[in-house]
């Protein structure tokens, strides 16, 4: 819908017809808000809807909800559309096509997985159904399967609603997108609010009774469950594209160039269904995030209407609130950097969020990863009760601009006692990495070599 709205802004209804097929009932909603709807932090599902189908229609976009595209014929320039209300199928022509089919949640074919009481949280309709089950619970035991950020946000939401929550994760830590020294804090925070963690315990199936879920069977035990939430990750929904003969990469995402053009003329793709370029690992990746989807949608909306703009890739920035912590990462973790072939230096520091004497200061853990030799910042992870999510943006820009860590160390970041210590925790981590790198290297950045007498450049108008 971002692509459609952008295209509509650039072309009037007399110049361009825009038709959107959506198999669900909602458009332009924040899936990111589902955990807060379930946790009753947000009370009304409509609050998550930024633009309803009616609002899009009023803006000149012909949205047809409950319509599923079942086939694409790139040569004939047609799509086959099934009406989910009546079951009838029609063929619609197109000059240009935008595929934005999103992601499909992983749902292993385990015994009992289709029982009542086993919920996904990919769509708003699923979020509403889960909330209804929590509003009128059959019992007090909930099990969340999967320790990624969505599983963790949902575990916290269920605790907030008074349920006894167990979280089952096949790997050795929740939030496996963090290095273990930072991820350990997240595990502690979950335990602090009473989430029972079962790590390195892959699930084997679900116990049921009269079609209702009653338990989750792991390699070690059966956990009682009146309600189960699946948070096992997603994969790109690229089947429609693949069946149409469009290139799909080894990641499972639709292959697009930097203009979001797929492998056939006049066909674009954006969002969770595509693979995108990781600017640090230089590899194609699929990362299902609304931040990327919206930016790519804007690029498509411009290019589909004759513009010329690009999506330059991602550096893997992600933030989340897990119990008392803001959890943030960008670039590559130490483990990912090593996998990508970098020789790295990494430092983890424990600092404070405010001046030591200022009331309310909280501990903050910052990890920075840099390339040995060049000193280039490759990634960072930050966990704290305050100030982690915004501090990671500084590191994200350093990663984005391939900044050497000694430049980051000298970056002119703000300081006032209620807001940060004099040495911001990010700079403390940078200082530690510089020390590890052997420091005192001349910076490769020409900006630092500018003569002191040079006068500031006049602002461009
Ligand atoms: C619980 C949850 C929390 C999240 N939290 C965050 C967060 O905090 N930050 C963040 O950046 N991201 C977050 N995300 C991810 C973010 O929501 C997605 O990355 C984003 O919605 C992707 O947008 P999209 O348009 O590519 O896909 P979607 O929003 O999934 O839209 C795809 C649409 O295509 C429709 N569709 C698919 N196939 C067809 C077809 N054949 N015919 C017709 N319609 C079809 C689907 O019904 C769907 O409505 C979260 C996601 C979830 C589920």
PDB file of C-alpha atoms and ligand atoms in Angstrom, residues 1 21-24 26 29-36 67-70 100-103 121-123 149-150 153-154 237 240 270-273 287-294 319-320, ligand 1:
ATOM      1  CA  UNK A   1       0.000   0.000   0.000  1.00  0.00           C
ATOM      2  CA  UNK A  21      -5.691  -7.204  -4.437  1.00  0.00           C
ATOM      3  CA  UNK A  22      -5.541  -8.170  -0.758  1.00  0.00           C
ATOM      4  CA  UNK A  23      -6.735 -11.542   0.458  1.00  0.00           C
ATOM      5  CA  UNK A  24      -7.347 -10.305   3.997  1.00  0.00           C
ATOM      6  CA  UNK A  26      -7.343  -5.071   6.482  1.00  0.00           C
ATOM      7  CA  UNK A  29      -1.928  -1.902   9.554  1.00  0.00           C
ATOM      8  CA  UNK A  30       0.917  -2.189  12.014  1.00  0.00           C
ATOM      9  CA  UNK A  31       1.640  -5.885  12.531  1.00  0.00           C
ATOM     10  CA  UNK A  32       4.355  -4.550  14.830  1.00  0.00           C
ATOM     11  CA  UNK A  33       1.575  -3.453  17.199  1.00  0.00           C
ATOM     12  CA  UNK A  34       0.051  -6.947  17.586  1.00  0.00           C
ATOM     13  CA  UNK A  35       1.998  -7.793  20.789  1.00  0.00           C
ATOM     14  CA  UNK A  36       0.660  -4.592  22.397  1.00  0.00           C
ATOM     15  CA  UNK A  67      -9.338 -11.180  -3.263  1.00  0.00           C
ATOM     16  CA  UNK A  68      -6.389 -13.540  -3.641  1.00  0.00           C
ATOM     17  CA  UNK A  69      -4.058 -13.511  -6.625  1.00  0.00           C
ATOM     18  CA  UNK A  70      -3.545 -17.177  -7.505  1.00  0.00           C
ATOM     19  CA  UNK A 100       4.239  -7.303  -2.115  1.00  0.00           C
ATOM     20  CA  UNK A 101       3.046 -10.646  -0.793  1.00  0.00           C
ATOM     21  CA  UNK A 102       4.917 -10.414   2.514  1.00  0.00           C
ATOM     22  CA  UNK A 103       6.143 -13.415   4.467  1.00  0.00           C
ATOM     23  CA  UNK A 121       0.586 -13.777  14.963  1.00  0.00           C
ATOM     24  CA  UNK A 122       1.423 -12.822  11.385  1.00  0.00           C
ATOM     25  CA  UNK A 123      -1.770 -10.961  10.528  1.00  0.00           C
ATOM     26  CA  UNK A 149      11.846 -10.959  19.060  1.00  0.00           C
ATOM     27  CA  UNK A 150       8.202 -11.624  18.140  1.00  0.00           C
ATOM     28  CA  UNK A 153       7.291  -9.651  22.794  1.00  0.00           C
ATOM     29  CA  UNK A 154       4.324 -12.043  22.907  1.00  0.00           C
ATOM     30  CA  UNK A 237       6.107 -15.519   0.373  1.00  0.00           C
ATOM     31  CA  UNK A 240       3.528 -16.828  -6.717  1.00  0.00           C
ATOM     32  CA  UNK A 270       9.087  -5.037  -2.264  1.00  0.00           C
ATOM     33  CA  UNK A 271       8.859  -5.958   1.392  1.00  0.00           C
ATOM     34  CA  UNK A 272       9.206  -9.252   3.216  1.00  0.00           C
ATOM     35  CA  UNK A 273       8.878 -11.230  -0.042  1.00  0.00           C
ATOM     36  CA  UNK A 287      15.108  -9.636   6.861  1.00  0.00           C
ATOM     37  CA  UNK A 288      11.385  -9.233   7.515  1.00  0.00           C
ATOM     38  CA  UNK A 289      11.070  -5.715   8.901  1.00  0.00           C
ATOM     39  CA  UNK A 290       8.542  -2.963   8.380  1.00  0.00           C
ATOM     40  CA  UNK A 291      11.350  -0.391   8.111  1.00  0.00           C
ATOM     41  CA  UNK A 292      12.714  -2.034   4.948  1.00  0.00           C
ATOM     42  CA  UNK A 293       9.275  -2.829   3.523  1.00  0.00           C
ATOM     43  CA  UNK A 294       8.106   0.782   3.743  1.00  0.00           C
ATOM     44  CA  UNK A 319      15.213  -2.727  18.008  1.00  0.00           C
ATOM     45  CA  UNK A 320      12.751  -4.274  20.373  1.00  0.00           C
TER      46      UNK A 320
HETATM   47  C1  LIG B   1       3.921  -9.584  15.508  1.00  0.00           C
HETATM   48  C2  LIG B   1       4.820  -8.792  14.584  1.00  0.00           C
HETATM   49  C3  LIG B   1       5.614  -7.773  15.104  1.00  0.00           C
HETATM   50  C4  LIG B   1       6.453  -7.041  14.258  1.00  0.00           C
HETATM   51  N1  LIG B   1       7.213  -6.031  14.798  1.00  0.00           N
HETATM   52  C5  LIG B   1       8.008  -5.287  13.981  1.00  0.00           C
HETATM   53  C6  LIG B   1       8.757  -4.197  14.502  1.00  0.00           C
HETATM   54  O1  LIG B   1       8.702  -3.896  15.705  1.00  0.00           O
HETATM   55  N2  LIG B   1       9.550  -3.492  13.653  1.00  0.00           N
HETATM   56  C7  LIG B   1       9.619  -3.783  12.313  1.00  0.00           C
HETATM   57  O2  LIG B   1      10.335  -3.090  11.568  1.00  0.00           O
HETATM   58  N3  LIG B   1       8.892  -4.816  11.790  1.00  0.00           N
HETATM   59  C8  LIG B   1       8.101  -5.561  12.588  1.00  0.00           C
HETATM   60  N4  LIG B   1       7.356  -6.594  12.061  1.00  0.00           N
HETATM   61  C9  LIG B   1       7.513  -6.938  10.635  1.00  0.00           C
HETATM   62  C10 LIG B   1       6.633  -6.079   9.732  1.00  0.00           C
HETATM   63  O3  LIG B   1       5.311  -6.124  10.171  1.00  0.00           O
HETATM   64  C11 LIG B   1       6.740  -6.617   8.302  1.00  0.00           C
HETATM   65  O4  LIG B   1       8.088  -6.585   7.924  1.00  0.00           O
HETATM   66  C12 LIG B   1       5.921  -5.803   7.326  1.00  0.00           C
HETATM   67  O5  LIG B   1       4.555  -5.875   7.619  1.00  0.00           O
HETATM   68  C13 LIG B   1       6.152  -6.326   5.912  1.00  0.00           C
HETATM   69  O6  LIG B   1       5.351  -5.630   5.028  1.00  0.00           O
HETATM   70  P1  LIG B   1       4.918  -6.310   3.648  1.00  0.00           P
HETATM   71  O7  LIG B   1       4.037  -5.325   2.990  1.00  0.00           O
HETATM   72  O8  LIG B   1       6.107  -6.815   2.937  1.00  0.00           O
HETATM   73  O9  LIG B   1       4.108  -7.601   4.086  1.00  0.00           O
HETATM   74  P2  LIG B   1       2.722  -7.688   4.868  1.00  0.00           P
HETATM   75  O10 LIG B   1       2.529  -6.540   5.763  1.00  0.00           O
HETATM   76  O11 LIG B   1       2.695  -9.066   5.448  1.00  0.00           O
HETATM   77  O12 LIG B   1       1.664  -7.575   3.696  1.00  0.00           O
HETATM   78  C14 LIG B   1       1.546  -8.570   2.711  1.00  0.00           C
HETATM   79  C15 LIG B   1       0.076  -8.663   2.366  1.00  0.00           C
HETATM   80  O13 LIG B   1      -0.072  -9.419   1.170  1.00  0.00           O
HETATM   81  C16 LIG B   1      -1.259 -10.201   1.284  1.00  0.00           C
HETATM   82  N5  LIG B   1      -1.095 -11.307   0.318  1.00  0.00           N
HETATM   83  C17 LIG B   1      -0.125 -12.240   0.281  1.00  0.00           C
HETATM   84  N6  LIG B   1      -0.275 -13.042  -0.782  1.00  0.00           N
HETATM   85  C18 LIG B   1      -1.371 -12.596  -1.447  1.00  0.00           C
HETATM   86  C19 LIG B   1      -2.030 -13.004  -2.630  1.00  0.00           C
HETATM   87  N7  LIG B   1      -1.583 -14.040  -3.351  1.00  0.00           N
HETATM   88  N8  LIG B   1      -3.123 -12.334  -3.028  1.00  0.00           N
HETATM   89  C20 LIG B   1      -3.586 -11.256  -2.311  1.00  0.00           C
HETATM   90  N9  LIG B   1      -3.003 -10.837  -1.165  1.00  0.00           N
HETATM   91  C21 LIG B   1      -1.901 -11.493  -0.756  1.00  0.00           C
HETATM   92  C22 LIG B   1      -1.270 -10.633   2.731  1.00  0.00           C
HETATM   93  O14 LIG B   1      -2.587 -10.965   3.126  1.00  0.00           O
HETATM   94  C23 LIG B   1      -0.736  -9.380   3.431  1.00  0.00           C
HETATM   95  O15 LIG B   1      -1.768  -8.535   3.859  1.00  0.00           O
HETATM   96  C24 LIG B   1       6.498  -7.342  12.877  1.00  0.00           C
HETATM   97  C25 LIG B   1       5.697  -8.371  12.353  1.00  0.00           C
HETATM   98  C26 LIG B   1       4.868  -9.086  13.195  1.00  0.00           C
HETATM   99  C27 LIG B   1       4.025 -10.185  12.610  1.00  0.00           C
END
